[in-house]
């Protein structure tokens, strides 16, 4: 191990319960109640059906929105700044499954988009692929989403609510705010322009990720589960933010889907049949009690030793906000983690013309081309 590697177990061994919460104690025995303790699980083995190491390529640094993955990380986990990855036993309720789990950071650790990495590196089992990205890349790099941990995309546009008390929506904010800062040229902003919510000359594509409301009267993109808390706890003085989810403004893409390369479906089928329900339950266990997984997230962030930081408050707020805001939920069915056909088809219909206007080659597809709910356990449901 290099000097820049950190063994995570030493940081989480003290004062942290290893018990995870799961299913029991409601009127429907088949359903998962996130408020009840799980019975001990034994005999869960993935060794004969899955790759020796399950590699998940995320889209960003470790954060609470990735919590369900870290819920499955064993106590032997080790994070490396050199690789931008944390590796350990994949454990269910503390019991090893016979395979390892490797969670790779995204953002600056990637030389190309997640989907491109998936097609360049066969070691990657799953990647974070939003519905909009799956549509965009279907022609050259088709993917298939098999699980969604976040029913609602936490992406927002936010502003200073004290300076703009009448702004309750993005359209309201655009009436009094001159500049909206975003990363690059997101398709959802093109959609808002087409819907007349924001004018094209109001959009600035040079957002750097900073908390610019402390220095500028503007709006910028962020996560509802992150930036409002950060602004409320600024050392220079709290800022109360107003915001609207881009989901509520009409861009209802699923974010952070766990997806595979479509050409690997048959190869991975035996693994998917066993591991997808584990992903479902792990996300519910994380929302029920994020303590242990959050400790691993914090230690991993420290190991990466970059400009990206997370505090105890950041990750606790992130997990709590996912629950309180309905970011995590069942959607229109009782199956947790499914990708609803009607919603995906509706999104394809609204996104396709926007993406084509950007000069992209977009195939004529339907929900079944980019999503597959067959591996989900329909009895696993979110009780709130």
mmCIF file of N, CA and C in Angstrom, residues 156-158 179-186 189 202-209 218-222:
data_model
loop_
_atom_site.group_PDB
_atom_site.id
_atom_site.type_symbol
_atom_site.label_atom_id
_atom_site.label_comp_id
_atom_site.label_asym_id
_atom_site.label_seq_id
_atom_site.Cartn_x
_atom_site.Cartn_y
_atom_site.Cartn_z
ATOM 1 N N UNK A 156 -30.745 21.262 -9.027
ATOM 2 C CA UNK A 156 -31.578 22.456 -8.924
ATOM 3 C C UNK A 156 -30.882 23.647 -9.566
ATOM 4 N N UNK A 157 -31.639 24.701 -9.775
ATOM 5 C CA UNK A 157 -31.098 26.048 -9.924
ATOM 6 C C UNK A 157 -31.483 26.788 -8.656
ATOM 7 N N UNK A 158 -30.511 27.473 -8.039
ATOM 8 C CA UNK A 158 -30.778 28.133 -6.771
ATOM 9 C C UNK A 158 -30.290 29.570 -6.775
ATOM 10 N N UNK A 179 -28.084 36.548 -14.387
ATOM 11 C CA UNK A 179 -27.218 35.462 -14.858
ATOM 12 C C UNK A 179 -27.519 34.147 -14.146
ATOM 13 N N UNK A 180 -27.585 33.077 -14.936
ATOM 14 C CA UNK A 180 -27.735 31.715 -14.434
ATOM 15 C C UNK A 180 -26.493 30.925 -14.843
ATOM 16 N N UNK A 181 -25.695 30.516 -13.847
ATOM 17 C CA UNK A 181 -24.423 29.846 -14.117
ATOM 18 C C UNK A 181 -24.614 28.328 -14.128
ATOM 19 N N UNK A 182 -24.106 27.686 -15.187
ATOM 20 C CA UNK A 182 -24.185 26.233 -15.322
ATOM 21 C C UNK A 182 -22.856 25.711 -15.851
ATOM 22 N N UNK A 183 -22.655 24.388 -15.705
ATOM 23 C CA UNK A 183 -21.487 23.734 -16.297
ATOM 24 C C UNK A 183 -21.752 23.485 -17.779
ATOM 25 N N UNK A 184 -20.963 24.048 -18.638
ATOM 26 C CA UNK A 184 -21.035 23.723 -20.059
ATOM 27 C C UNK A 184 -22.379 24.058 -20.679
ATOM 28 N N UNK A 185 -22.911 23.105 -21.422
ATOM 29 C CA UNK A 185 -24.136 23.315 -22.195
ATOM 30 C C UNK A 185 -25.125 22.191 -21.908
ATOM 31 N N UNK A 186 -25.678 22.141 -20.687
ATOM 32 C CA UNK A 186 -26.574 21.032 -20.349
ATOM 33 C C UNK A 186 -27.859 21.079 -21.164
ATOM 34 N N UNK A 189 -30.916 22.921 -19.717
ATOM 35 C CA UNK A 189 -30.999 24.371 -19.859
ATOM 36 C C UNK A 189 -31.541 24.747 -21.236
ATOM 37 N N UNK A 202 -29.320 34.956 -20.693
ATOM 38 C CA UNK A 202 -29.158 34.922 -19.241
ATOM 39 C C UNK A 202 -28.237 33.791 -18.788
ATOM 40 N N UNK A 203 -27.924 32.865 -19.684
ATOM 41 C CA UNK A 203 -27.185 31.654 -19.320
ATOM 42 C C UNK A 203 -25.691 31.873 -19.474
ATOM 43 N N UNK A 204 -24.948 31.585 -18.400
ATOM 44 C CA UNK A 204 -23.487 31.642 -18.408
ATOM 45 C C UNK A 204 -22.969 30.226 -18.180
ATOM 46 N N UNK A 205 -22.229 29.697 -19.135
ATOM 47 C CA UNK A 205 -21.791 28.290 -19.081
ATOM 48 C C UNK A 205 -20.456 28.092 -18.380
ATOM 49 N N UNK A 206 -20.012 29.068 -17.606
ATOM 50 C CA UNK A 206 -18.681 29.011 -16.990
ATOM 51 C C UNK A 206 -18.719 28.787 -15.482
ATOM 52 N N UNK A 207 -19.751 28.118 -14.990
ATOM 53 C CA UNK A 207 -19.809 27.859 -13.556
ATOM 54 C C UNK A 207 -18.663 26.952 -13.130
ATOM 55 N N UNK A 208 -18.029 27.288 -11.995
ATOM 56 C CA UNK A 208 -16.841 26.562 -11.532
ATOM 57 C C UNK A 208 -17.108 25.705 -10.291
ATOM 58 N N UNK A 209 -18.331 25.703 -9.819
ATOM 59 C CA UNK A 209 -18.640 24.883 -8.654
ATOM 60 C C UNK A 209 -18.523 25.602 -7.329
ATOM 61 N N UNK A 218 -26.772 36.220 -8.374
ATOM 62 C CA UNK A 218 -26.970 35.392 -9.563
ATOM 63 C C UNK A 218 -27.708 34.125 -9.144
ATOM 64 N N UNK A 219 -27.818 33.190 -10.067
ATOM 65 C CA UNK A 219 -28.326 31.851 -9.777
ATOM 66 C C UNK A 219 -27.340 30.851 -10.353
ATOM 67 N N UNK A 220 -27.304 29.656 -9.790
ATOM 68 C CA UNK A 220 -26.416 28.625 -10.340
ATOM 69 C C UNK A 220 -26.977 27.244 -10.061
ATOM 70 N N UNK A 221 -26.451 26.270 -10.788
ATOM 71 C CA UNK A 221 -26.897 24.901 -10.590
ATOM 72 C C UNK A 221 -26.261 24.309 -9.344
ATOM 73 N N UNK A 222 -26.890 23.290 -8.800
ATOM 74 C CA UNK A 222 -26.376 22.606 -7.622
ATOM 75 C C UNK A 222 -27.296 21.452 -7.277
#
